[in-house]
Coordinates of C-alpha atoms in Angstrom, one line a residue:
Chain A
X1 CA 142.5 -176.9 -128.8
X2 CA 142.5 -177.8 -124.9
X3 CA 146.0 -175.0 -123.3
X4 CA 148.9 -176.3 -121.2
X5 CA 148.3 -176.0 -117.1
X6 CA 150.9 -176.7 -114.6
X7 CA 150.0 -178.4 -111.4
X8 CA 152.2 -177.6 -108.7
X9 CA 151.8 -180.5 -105.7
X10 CA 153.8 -182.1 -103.0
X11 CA 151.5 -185.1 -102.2
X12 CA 152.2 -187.8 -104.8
X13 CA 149.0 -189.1 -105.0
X14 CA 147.3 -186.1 -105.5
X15 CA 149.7 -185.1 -108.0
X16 CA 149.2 -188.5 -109.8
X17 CA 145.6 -188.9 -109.9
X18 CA 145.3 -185.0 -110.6
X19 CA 147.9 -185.4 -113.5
X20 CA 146.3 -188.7 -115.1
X21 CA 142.4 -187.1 -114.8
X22 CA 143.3 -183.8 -116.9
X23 CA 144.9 -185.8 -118.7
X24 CA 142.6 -187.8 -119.7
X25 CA 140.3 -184.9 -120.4
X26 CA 143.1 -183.8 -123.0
X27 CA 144.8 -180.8 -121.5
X28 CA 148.5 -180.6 -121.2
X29 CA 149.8 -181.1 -117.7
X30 CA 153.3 -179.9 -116.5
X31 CA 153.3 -181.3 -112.7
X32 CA 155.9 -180.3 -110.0
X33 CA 156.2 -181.1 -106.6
X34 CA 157.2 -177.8 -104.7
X35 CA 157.9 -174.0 -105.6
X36 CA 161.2 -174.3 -107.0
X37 CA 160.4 -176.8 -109.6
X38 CA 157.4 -175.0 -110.4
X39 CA 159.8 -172.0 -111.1
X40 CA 162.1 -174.5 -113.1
X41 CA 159.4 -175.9 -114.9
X42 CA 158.0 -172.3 -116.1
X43 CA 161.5 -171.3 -117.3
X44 CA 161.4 -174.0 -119.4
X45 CA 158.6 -174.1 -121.1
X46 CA 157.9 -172.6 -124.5
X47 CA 154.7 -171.0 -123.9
X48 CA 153.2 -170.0 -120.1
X49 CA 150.2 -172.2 -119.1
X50 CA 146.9 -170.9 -119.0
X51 CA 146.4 -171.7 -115.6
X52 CA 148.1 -172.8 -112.2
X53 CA 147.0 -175.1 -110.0
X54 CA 149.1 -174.6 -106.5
X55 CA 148.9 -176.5 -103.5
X56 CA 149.5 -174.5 -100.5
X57 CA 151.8 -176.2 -97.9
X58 CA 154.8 -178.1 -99.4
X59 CA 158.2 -178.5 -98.9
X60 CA 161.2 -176.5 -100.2
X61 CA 158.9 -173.4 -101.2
X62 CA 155.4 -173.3 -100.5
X63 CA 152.2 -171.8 -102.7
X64 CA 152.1 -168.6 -101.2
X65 CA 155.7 -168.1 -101.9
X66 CA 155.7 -169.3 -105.2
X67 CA 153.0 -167.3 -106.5
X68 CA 154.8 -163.7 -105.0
X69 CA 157.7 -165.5 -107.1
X70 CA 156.0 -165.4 -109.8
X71 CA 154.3 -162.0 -109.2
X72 CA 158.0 -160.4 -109.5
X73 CA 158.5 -162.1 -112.7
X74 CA 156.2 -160.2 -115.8
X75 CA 156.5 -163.6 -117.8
X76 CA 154.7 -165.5 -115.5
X77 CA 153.0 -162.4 -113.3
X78 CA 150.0 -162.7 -115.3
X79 CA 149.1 -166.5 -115.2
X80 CA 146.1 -167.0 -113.5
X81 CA 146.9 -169.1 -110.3
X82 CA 144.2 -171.1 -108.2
X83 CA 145.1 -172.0 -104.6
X84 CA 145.1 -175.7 -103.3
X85 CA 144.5 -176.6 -99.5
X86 CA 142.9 -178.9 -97.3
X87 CA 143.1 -175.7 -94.5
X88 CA 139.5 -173.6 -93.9
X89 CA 139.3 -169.5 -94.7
X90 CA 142.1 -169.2 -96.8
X91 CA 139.7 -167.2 -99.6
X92 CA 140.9 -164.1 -98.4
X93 CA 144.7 -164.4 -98.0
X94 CA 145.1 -166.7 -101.4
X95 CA 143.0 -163.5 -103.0
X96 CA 145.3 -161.1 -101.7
X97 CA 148.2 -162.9 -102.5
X98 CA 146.7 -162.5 -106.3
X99 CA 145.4 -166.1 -106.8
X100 CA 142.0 -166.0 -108.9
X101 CA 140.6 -168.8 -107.0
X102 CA 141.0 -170.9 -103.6
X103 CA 139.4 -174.7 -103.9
X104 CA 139.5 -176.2 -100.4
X105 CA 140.1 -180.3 -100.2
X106 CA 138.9 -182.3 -101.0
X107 CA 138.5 -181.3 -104.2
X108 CA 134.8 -181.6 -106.0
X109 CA 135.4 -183.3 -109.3
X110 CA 133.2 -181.2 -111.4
X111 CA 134.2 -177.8 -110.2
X112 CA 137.6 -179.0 -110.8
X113 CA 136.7 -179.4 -114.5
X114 CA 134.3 -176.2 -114.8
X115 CA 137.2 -174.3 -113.5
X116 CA 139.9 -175.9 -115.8
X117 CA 137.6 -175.9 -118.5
X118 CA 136.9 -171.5 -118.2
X119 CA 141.1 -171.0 -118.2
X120 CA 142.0 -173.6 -120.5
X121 CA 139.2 -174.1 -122.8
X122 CA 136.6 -177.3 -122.8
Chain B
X1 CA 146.0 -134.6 -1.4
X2 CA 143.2 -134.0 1.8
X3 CA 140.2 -136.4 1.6
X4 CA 138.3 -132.8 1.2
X5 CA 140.1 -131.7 -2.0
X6 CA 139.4 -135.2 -3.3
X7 CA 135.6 -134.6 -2.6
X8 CA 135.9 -131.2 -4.4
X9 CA 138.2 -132.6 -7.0
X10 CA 135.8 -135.4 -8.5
X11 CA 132.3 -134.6 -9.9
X12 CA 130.0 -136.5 -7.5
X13 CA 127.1 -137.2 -10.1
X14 CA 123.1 -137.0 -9.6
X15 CA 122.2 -137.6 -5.9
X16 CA 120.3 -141.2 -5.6
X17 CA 118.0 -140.6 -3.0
X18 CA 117.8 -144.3 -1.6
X19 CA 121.6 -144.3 -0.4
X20 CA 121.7 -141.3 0.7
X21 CA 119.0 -142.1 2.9
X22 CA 121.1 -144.8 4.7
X23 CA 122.3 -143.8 7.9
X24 CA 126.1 -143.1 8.8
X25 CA 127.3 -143.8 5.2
X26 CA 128.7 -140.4 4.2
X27 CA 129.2 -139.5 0.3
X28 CA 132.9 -139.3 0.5
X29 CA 133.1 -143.1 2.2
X30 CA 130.4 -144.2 -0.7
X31 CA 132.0 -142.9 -3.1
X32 CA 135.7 -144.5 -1.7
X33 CA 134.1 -147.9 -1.8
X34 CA 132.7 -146.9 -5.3
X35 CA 136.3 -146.4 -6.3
X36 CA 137.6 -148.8 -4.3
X37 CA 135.6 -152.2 -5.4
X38 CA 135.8 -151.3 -9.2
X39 CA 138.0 -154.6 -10.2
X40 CA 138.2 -154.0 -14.0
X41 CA 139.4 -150.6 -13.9
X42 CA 142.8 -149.5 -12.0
X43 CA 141.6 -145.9 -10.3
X44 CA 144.0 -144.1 -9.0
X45 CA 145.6 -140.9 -7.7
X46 CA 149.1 -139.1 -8.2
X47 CA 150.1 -136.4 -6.7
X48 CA 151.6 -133.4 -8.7
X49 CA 154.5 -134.8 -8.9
X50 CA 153.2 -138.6 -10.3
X51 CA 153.7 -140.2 -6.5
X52 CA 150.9 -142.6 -6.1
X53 CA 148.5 -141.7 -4.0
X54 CA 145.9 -144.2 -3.5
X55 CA 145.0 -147.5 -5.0
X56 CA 141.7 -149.7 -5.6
X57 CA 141.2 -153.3 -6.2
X58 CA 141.1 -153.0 -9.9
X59 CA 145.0 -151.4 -9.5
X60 CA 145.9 -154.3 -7.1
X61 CA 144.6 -156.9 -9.9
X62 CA 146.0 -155.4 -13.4
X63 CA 149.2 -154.7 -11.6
X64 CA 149.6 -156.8 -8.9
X65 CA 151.0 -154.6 -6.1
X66 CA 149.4 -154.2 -2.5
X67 CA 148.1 -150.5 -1.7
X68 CA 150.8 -150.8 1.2
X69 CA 153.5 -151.7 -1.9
X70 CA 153.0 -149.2 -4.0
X71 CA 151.7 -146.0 -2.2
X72 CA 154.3 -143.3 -1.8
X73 CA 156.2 -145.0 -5.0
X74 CA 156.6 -142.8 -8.3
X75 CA 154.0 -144.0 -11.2
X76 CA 156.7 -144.2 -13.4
X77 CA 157.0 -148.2 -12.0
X78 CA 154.6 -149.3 -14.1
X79 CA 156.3 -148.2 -17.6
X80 CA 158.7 -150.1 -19.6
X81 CA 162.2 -149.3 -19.8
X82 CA 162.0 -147.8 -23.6
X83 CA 158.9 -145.5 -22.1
X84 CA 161.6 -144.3 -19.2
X85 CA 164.4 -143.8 -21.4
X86 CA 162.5 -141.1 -23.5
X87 CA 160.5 -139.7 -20.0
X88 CA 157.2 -140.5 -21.2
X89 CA 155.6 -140.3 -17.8
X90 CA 156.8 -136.9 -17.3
X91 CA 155.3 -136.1 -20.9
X92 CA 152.5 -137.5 -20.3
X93 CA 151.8 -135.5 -16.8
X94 CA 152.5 -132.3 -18.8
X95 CA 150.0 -133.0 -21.7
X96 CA 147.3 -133.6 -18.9
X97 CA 148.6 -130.4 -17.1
X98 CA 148.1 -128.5 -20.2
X99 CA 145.2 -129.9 -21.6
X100 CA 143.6 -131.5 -18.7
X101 CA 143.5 -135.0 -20.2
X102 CA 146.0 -137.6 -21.5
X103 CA 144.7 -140.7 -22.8
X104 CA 147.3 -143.3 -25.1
X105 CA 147.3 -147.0 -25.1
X106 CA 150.4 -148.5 -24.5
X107 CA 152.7 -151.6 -22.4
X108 CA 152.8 -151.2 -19.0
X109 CA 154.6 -153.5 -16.4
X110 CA 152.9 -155.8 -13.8
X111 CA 154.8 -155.9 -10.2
X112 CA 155.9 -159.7 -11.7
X113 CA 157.4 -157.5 -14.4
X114 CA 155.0 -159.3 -17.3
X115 CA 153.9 -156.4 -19.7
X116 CA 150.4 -156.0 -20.5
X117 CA 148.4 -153.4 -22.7
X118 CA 147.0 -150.7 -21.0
X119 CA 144.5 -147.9 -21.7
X120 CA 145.6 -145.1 -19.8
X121 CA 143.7 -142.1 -19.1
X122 CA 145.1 -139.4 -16.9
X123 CA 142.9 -136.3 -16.0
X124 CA 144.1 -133.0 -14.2
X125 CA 142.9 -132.3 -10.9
X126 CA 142.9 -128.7 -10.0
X127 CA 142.1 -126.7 -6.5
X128 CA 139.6 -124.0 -6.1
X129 CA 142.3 -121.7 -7.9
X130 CA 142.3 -123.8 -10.4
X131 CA 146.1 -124.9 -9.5
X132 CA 146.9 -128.2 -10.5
X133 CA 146.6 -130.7 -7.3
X134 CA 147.0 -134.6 -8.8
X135 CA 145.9 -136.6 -11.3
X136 CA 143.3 -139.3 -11.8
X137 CA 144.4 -142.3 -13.5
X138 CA 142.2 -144.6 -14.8
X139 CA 143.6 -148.1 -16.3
X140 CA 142.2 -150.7 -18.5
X141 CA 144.0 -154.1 -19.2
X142 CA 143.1 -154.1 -23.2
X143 CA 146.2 -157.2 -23.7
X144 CA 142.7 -159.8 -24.6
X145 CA 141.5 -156.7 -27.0
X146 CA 145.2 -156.5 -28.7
X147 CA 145.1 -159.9 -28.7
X148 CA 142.2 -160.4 -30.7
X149 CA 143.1 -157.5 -32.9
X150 CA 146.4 -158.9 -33.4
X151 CA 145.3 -162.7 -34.0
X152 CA 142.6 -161.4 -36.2
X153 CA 145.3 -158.6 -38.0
X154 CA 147.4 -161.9 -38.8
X155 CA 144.3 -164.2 -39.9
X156 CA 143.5 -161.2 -42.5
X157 CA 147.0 -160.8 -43.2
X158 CA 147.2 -164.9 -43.6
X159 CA 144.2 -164.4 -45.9
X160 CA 145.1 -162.1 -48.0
X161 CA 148.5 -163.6 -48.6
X162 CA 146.7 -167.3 -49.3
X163 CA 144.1 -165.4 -51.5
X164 CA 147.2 -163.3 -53.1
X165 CA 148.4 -167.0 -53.6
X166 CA 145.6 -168.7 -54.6
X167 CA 145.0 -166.0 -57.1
X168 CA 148.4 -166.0 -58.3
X169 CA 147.8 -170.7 -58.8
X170 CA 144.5 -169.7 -60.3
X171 CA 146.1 -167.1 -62.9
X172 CA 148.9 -169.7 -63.6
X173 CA 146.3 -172.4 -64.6
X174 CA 144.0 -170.3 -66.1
X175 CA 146.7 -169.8 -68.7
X176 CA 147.9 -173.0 -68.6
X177 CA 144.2 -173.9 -69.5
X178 CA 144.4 -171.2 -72.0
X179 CA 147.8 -173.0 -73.8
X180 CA 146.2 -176.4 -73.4
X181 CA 142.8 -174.9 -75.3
X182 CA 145.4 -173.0 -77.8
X183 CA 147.2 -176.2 -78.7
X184 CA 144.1 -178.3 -78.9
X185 CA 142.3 -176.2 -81.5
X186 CA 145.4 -175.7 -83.4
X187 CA 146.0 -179.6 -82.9
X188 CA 142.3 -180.2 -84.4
X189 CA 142.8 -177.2 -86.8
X190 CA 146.3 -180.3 -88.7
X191 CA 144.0 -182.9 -87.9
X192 CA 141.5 -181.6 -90.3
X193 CA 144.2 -180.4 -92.2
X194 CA 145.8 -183.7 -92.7
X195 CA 142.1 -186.2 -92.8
X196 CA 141.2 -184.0 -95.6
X197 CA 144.7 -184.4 -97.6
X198 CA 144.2 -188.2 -98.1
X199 CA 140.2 -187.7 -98.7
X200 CA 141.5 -185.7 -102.1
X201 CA 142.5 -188.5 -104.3
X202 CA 139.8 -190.8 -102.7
X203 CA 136.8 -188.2 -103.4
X204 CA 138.3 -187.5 -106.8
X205 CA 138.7 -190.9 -107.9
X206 CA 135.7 -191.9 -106.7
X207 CA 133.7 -188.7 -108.6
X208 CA 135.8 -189.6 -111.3
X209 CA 134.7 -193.2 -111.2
X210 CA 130.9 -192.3 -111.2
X211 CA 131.7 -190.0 -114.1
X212 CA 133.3 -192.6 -116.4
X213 CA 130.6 -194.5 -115.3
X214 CA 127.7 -192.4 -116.6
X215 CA 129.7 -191.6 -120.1
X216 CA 130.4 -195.5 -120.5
X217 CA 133.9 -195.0 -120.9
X218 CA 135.1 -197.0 -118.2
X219 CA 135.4 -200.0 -118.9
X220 CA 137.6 -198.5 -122.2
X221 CA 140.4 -197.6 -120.0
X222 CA 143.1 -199.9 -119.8
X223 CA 143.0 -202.4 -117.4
X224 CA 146.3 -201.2 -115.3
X225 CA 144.5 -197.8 -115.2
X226 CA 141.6 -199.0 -113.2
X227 CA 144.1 -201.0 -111.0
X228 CA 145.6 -197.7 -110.2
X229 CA 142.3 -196.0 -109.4
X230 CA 141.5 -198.3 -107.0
X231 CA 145.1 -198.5 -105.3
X232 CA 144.8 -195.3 -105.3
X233 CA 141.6 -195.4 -103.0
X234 CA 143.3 -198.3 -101.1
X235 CA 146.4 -196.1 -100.1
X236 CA 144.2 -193.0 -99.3
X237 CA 142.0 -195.4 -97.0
X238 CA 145.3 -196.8 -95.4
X239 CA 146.4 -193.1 -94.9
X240 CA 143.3 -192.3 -93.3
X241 CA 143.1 -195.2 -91.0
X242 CA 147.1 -194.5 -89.7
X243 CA 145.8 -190.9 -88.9
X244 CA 142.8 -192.1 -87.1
X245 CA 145.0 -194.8 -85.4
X246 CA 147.6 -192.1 -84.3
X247 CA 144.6 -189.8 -83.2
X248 CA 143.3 -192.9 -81.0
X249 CA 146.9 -194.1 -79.9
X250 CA 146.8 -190.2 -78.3
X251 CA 143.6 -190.8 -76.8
X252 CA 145.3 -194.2 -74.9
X253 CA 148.0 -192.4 -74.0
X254 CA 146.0 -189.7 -72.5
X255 CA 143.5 -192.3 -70.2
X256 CA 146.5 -194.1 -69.6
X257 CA 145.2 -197.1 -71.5
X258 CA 147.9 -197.8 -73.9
X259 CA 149.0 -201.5 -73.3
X260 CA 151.7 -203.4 -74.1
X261 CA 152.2 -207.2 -75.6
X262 CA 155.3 -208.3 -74.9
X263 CA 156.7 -211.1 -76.2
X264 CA 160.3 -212.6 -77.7
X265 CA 161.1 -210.5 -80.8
X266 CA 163.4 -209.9 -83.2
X267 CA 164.3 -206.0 -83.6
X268 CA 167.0 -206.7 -86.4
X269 CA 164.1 -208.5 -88.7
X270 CA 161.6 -205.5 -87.9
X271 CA 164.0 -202.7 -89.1
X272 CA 164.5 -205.3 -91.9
X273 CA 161.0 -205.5 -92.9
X274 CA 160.0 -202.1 -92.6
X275 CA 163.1 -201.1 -95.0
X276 CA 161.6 -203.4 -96.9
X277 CA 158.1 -202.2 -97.0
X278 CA 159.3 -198.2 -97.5
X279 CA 161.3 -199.3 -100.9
X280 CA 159.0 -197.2 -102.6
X281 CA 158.8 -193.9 -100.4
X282 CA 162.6 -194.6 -99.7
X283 CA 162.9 -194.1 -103.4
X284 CA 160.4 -191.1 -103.9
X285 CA 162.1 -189.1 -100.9
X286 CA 165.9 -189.8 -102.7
X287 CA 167.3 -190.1 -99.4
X288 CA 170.1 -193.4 -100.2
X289 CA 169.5 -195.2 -96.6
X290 CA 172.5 -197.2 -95.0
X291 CA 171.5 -199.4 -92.2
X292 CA 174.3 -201.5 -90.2
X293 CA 172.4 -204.5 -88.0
X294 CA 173.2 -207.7 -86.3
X295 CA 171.8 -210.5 -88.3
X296 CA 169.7 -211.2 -85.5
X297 CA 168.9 -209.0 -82.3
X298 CA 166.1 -210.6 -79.7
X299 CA 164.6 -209.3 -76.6
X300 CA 161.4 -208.7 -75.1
X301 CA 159.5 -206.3 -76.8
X302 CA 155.7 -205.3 -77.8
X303 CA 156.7 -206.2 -82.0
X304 CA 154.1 -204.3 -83.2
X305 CA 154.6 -201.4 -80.9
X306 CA 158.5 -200.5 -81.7
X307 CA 157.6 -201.5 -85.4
X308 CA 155.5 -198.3 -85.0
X309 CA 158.7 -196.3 -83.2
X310 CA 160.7 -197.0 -85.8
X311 CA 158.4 -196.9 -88.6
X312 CA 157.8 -192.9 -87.0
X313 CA 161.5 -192.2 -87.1
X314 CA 162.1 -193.8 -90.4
X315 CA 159.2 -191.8 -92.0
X316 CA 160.5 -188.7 -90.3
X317 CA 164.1 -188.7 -91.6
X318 CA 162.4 -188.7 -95.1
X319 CA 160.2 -186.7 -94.8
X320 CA 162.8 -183.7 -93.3
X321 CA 165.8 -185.4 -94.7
X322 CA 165.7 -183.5 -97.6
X323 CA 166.9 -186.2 -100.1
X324 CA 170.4 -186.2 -98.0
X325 CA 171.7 -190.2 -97.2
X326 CA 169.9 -191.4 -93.8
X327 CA 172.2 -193.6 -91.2
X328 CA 170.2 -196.0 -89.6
X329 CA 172.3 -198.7 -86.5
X330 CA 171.0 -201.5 -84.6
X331 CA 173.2 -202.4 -82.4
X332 CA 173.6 -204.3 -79.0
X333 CA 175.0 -201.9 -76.2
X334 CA 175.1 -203.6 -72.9
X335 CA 171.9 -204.8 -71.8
X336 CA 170.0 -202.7 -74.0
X337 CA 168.9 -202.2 -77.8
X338 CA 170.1 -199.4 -79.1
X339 CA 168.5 -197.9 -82.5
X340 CA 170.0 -194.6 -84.4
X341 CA 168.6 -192.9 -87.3
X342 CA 170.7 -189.9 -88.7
X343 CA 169.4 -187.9 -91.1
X344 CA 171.3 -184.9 -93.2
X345 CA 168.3 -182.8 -93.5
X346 CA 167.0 -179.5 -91.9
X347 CA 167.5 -180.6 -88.4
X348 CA 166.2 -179.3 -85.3
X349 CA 167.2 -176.3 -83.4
X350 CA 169.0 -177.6 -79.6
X351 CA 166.4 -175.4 -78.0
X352 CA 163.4 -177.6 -79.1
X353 CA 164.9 -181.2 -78.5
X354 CA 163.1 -181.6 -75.6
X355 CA 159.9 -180.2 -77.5
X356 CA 159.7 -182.4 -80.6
X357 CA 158.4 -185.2 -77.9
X358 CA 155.9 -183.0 -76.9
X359 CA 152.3 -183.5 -78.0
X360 CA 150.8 -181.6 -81.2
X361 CA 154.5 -179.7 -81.4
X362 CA 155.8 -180.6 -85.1
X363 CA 159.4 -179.2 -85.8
X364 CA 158.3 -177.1 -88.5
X365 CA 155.7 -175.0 -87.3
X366 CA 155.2 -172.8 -90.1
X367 CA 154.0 -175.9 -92.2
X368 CA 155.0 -176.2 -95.0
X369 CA 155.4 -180.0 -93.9
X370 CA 152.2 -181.5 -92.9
X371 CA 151.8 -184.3 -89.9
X372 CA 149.6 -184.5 -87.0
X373 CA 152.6 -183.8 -85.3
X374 CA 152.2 -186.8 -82.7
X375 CA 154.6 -189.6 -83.9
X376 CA 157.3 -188.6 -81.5
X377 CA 155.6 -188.0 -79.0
X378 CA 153.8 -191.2 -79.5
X379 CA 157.2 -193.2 -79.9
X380 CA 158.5 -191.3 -76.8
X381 CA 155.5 -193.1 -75.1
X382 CA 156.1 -196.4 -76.3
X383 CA 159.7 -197.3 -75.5
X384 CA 159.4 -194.8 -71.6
X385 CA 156.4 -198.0 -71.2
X386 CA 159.3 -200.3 -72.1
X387 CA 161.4 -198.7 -69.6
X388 CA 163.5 -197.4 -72.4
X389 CA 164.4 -193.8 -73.5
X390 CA 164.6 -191.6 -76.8
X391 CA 166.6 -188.6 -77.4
X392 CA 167.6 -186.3 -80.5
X393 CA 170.6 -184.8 -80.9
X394 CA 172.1 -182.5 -83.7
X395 CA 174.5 -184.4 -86.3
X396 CA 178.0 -182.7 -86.7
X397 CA 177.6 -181.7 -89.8
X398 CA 173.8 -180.8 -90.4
X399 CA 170.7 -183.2 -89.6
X400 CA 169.2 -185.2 -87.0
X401 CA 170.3 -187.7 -84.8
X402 CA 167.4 -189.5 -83.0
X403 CA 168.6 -192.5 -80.6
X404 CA 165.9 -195.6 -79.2
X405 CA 167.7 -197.7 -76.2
X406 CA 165.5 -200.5 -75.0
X407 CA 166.2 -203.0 -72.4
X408 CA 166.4 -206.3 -74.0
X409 CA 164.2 -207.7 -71.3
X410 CA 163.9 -210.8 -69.4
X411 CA 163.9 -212.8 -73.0
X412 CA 167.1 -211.7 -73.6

């Protein structure tokens, strides 16, 4: 049984693509488009995902801000969180903001699965 | 003072043996035409008192007076009033009384009553008692010397002050050069950041293709889902392409090579067209968008080069619009065409409306919206190359009002 993961991603044709390829590999997507509705969409759902996927700059509330959000809530504190961003060196800071894992874009298809496949089963 | 006390007086010097040998020239008349025929040097005597007592041909030159003019007369003549008023010469005849020597440059006064700079040494003459008889004065004309020294004081001063100011340009465009480097790597730091947004969905879709490739399952997926993969591709390309075309519109704009095609066009039908083609962003951002145009407004324009102004402004109110109705008016003002897009959205502070036309300068500079940051600055150039003008202005209420006048042109 393949767990829930939310994508959280301004760009709508990231957000699209992303959305219909993990799909299609049968995991559960929740998809938002900013901070906020990533903070909506958590509320809402009956069980936390398994992972976060979070892009980094986006309107309304951005990944780093979303995921100290998140930090001061113990529902959601403990979801693992991967940072998204087209921007070089950002290991560091998305590590100590307390993401698991920074993936620079363009994203590399298979690392994309190996790393959804470890949080969220294959 | 007696011809004999002068002979006592003055230190004669080694003996030369040839002139001595010359018959009926005495040492005392040698050593008066000595004196006498020295023309670069004023020699002098003054009696205890400071009452000149004889004169040589050097005197008569720096100061101009005849022995007959000026023997019997005071020294004090040759000083300047100021020296008078505090009763230097007395001083100085008491310093070389006391320590036997004086010696001070200083102005003195020709007989024409021109001032020149002297070196002045006066020595003590004392008797066999050792009484104080006179006073030799010996006078240079140094006014050439403090010339020079003064011509070359000011050249150094001049130097230093153009070195001082040269320094000061240099330090001013060395940091100028510093901004320039600063916003260039920035500048190159969004353009990587925004190439590489639009190469995500192409890379993935293209891995993904080569995947469903390999595990046959590609040609199971519906037919509208391979459609989409390859639209999706297409619009990642078209991204790519606008960035590099912005990135190259700069580079015109920088060599000055940006140049326009004017021809009769019809501004009304491109704002028309381009609402048109954004239905489906229009509809993404939630922004409604009003515009109010003439059925039909024609001037002279480059089409394809205010397309791209308003296109930038169009894109810009919904991308910082946030989802609040954008205002857009064509209208004819005059002799010119005048475009206004309002937005409702986060708006720009008053302090950086002149800066949002500026190259690489992006209203939000924390980023949490990307862009190359070059589309106003690259409308700005545009319509100032159709002799028009762009401003922003802050909305009453909250938002942005950006406003394109153009001059309709000779087609009008």
């Amino acid at each position: 049984m393949k767990r829930p993961l939310l994508l959280v991603e301004d760009d709508p044709e990231i957000r699209g693509l992303l959305v219909d390829l993990l799909s299609d590999e049968g995991y559960p997507v929740t998809a938002a488009a900013n901070g906020r509705e990533a903070l909506d969409a958590l509320a809402a759902a009956p069980e936390p995902p398994a992972l976060a996927l979070i892009d980094r700059m986006m309107p309304v509330m951005d990944g780093l801000q979303l995921r100290a959000q998140m930090q001061g809530q113990s529902r959601f504190a403990a979801i693992p969180t991967v940072l998204l961003s087209a921007s070089a060196d950002l290991a560091g800071q998305a590590a100590a903001a307390g993401f698991v894992e920074f993936m620079r874009k363009p994203i590399d298809l298979s690392s994309l699965l190996a790393l959804v496949a470890r949080y969220c089963g294959a | 003072m007696s011809r004999e006390t002068l002979k006592k007086s003055i230190p004669s010097g080694p003996r030369r043996r040839r002139t001595d040998d010359v018959p009926g020239v005495q040492d005392e008349e040698k050593f008066r035409l000595l004196v006498g025929s020295v023309r670069d040097y004023a020699i002098f005597l003054l009696d205890r008192d400071g009452v000149v007592e004889s004169w040589n041909e050097g005197a008569e030159r720096l100061k101009g007076y005849s022995a007959a003019e000026i023997v019997g007369k005071h020294f004090s003549t040759f000083y300047t009033p100021e020296d008078l008023a505090r009763d230097h010469p007395a001083d100085e005849l008491r310093i070389a009384r006391a320590e036997g020597r004086y010696e001070e440059e200083g102005w003195r006064i020709r007989k024409d009553g021109t001032r020149f700079w002297a070196n002045v040494i006066i020595t003590a003459l004392r008797g066999d008692g050792g009484e104080v008889i006179g006073f030799a004065k010996v006078t240079r004309d140094l006014t050439e010397r403090r010339q020079a020294d003064e011509t070359l004081r000011l050249a150094l001063e001049n130097m230093e002050r153009s070195v001082d100011e040269r320094t000061g340009e240099l330090s001013a465009v060395n940091q100028k050069l510093r901004e320039a480097v600063r916003v260039r790597d920035e500048f190159l730091s969004i353009a990587s950041h925004e190439l590489r947004t639009p190469l995500t969905p192409l890379k993935l879709q293209i891995q993904l293709l080569a995947h469903q490739v390999r595990s046959r399952a590609l040609f199971s997926l519906p037919e509208e889902r391979i459609v989409r993969m390859a639209d999706t591709c297409e619009r990642s390309i078209a991204r790519l392409s606008a960035l590099v075309d912005n990135l190259l519109d700069v580079s015109r704009l920088e060599t000055g090579r940006l140049r326009l095609d004017p021809a009769r066009a019809d501004l009304a039908a491109i704002l028309r067209e381009l609402i048109d083609r954004y239905g489906d962003e229009i509809r993404v951002s939630g922004s409604a968008v009003r515009v109010e145009a003439p059925p039909e407004l024609w001037g002279t324009f480059d089409a394809l080069r205010i397309e791209q102004v308003f296109t930038n402004l169009l894109s810009n109110a919904l991308k910082y619009g946030q989802g609040g109705a954008i205002d857009i008016s064509l209208a004819t003002v005059g002799d010119r065409a005048v475009l206004r897009v309002r937005d409702r959205g986060i708006g720009i502070d008053a302090k950086d409306h002149a800066r949002v036309f500026d190259r690489f300068e992006r209203v939000d500079a924390e980023g949490s919206i990307g862009g190359l940051g070059l589309g106003l600055y690259i409308s700005r150039q545009i319509v100032q190359a159709h002799g028009g003008s762009i401003r922003v202005e802050n909305a009453p209420d909250r938002g942005s009002v950006f406003a394109v006048a153009l001059p309709l042109g000779s087609g009008a």
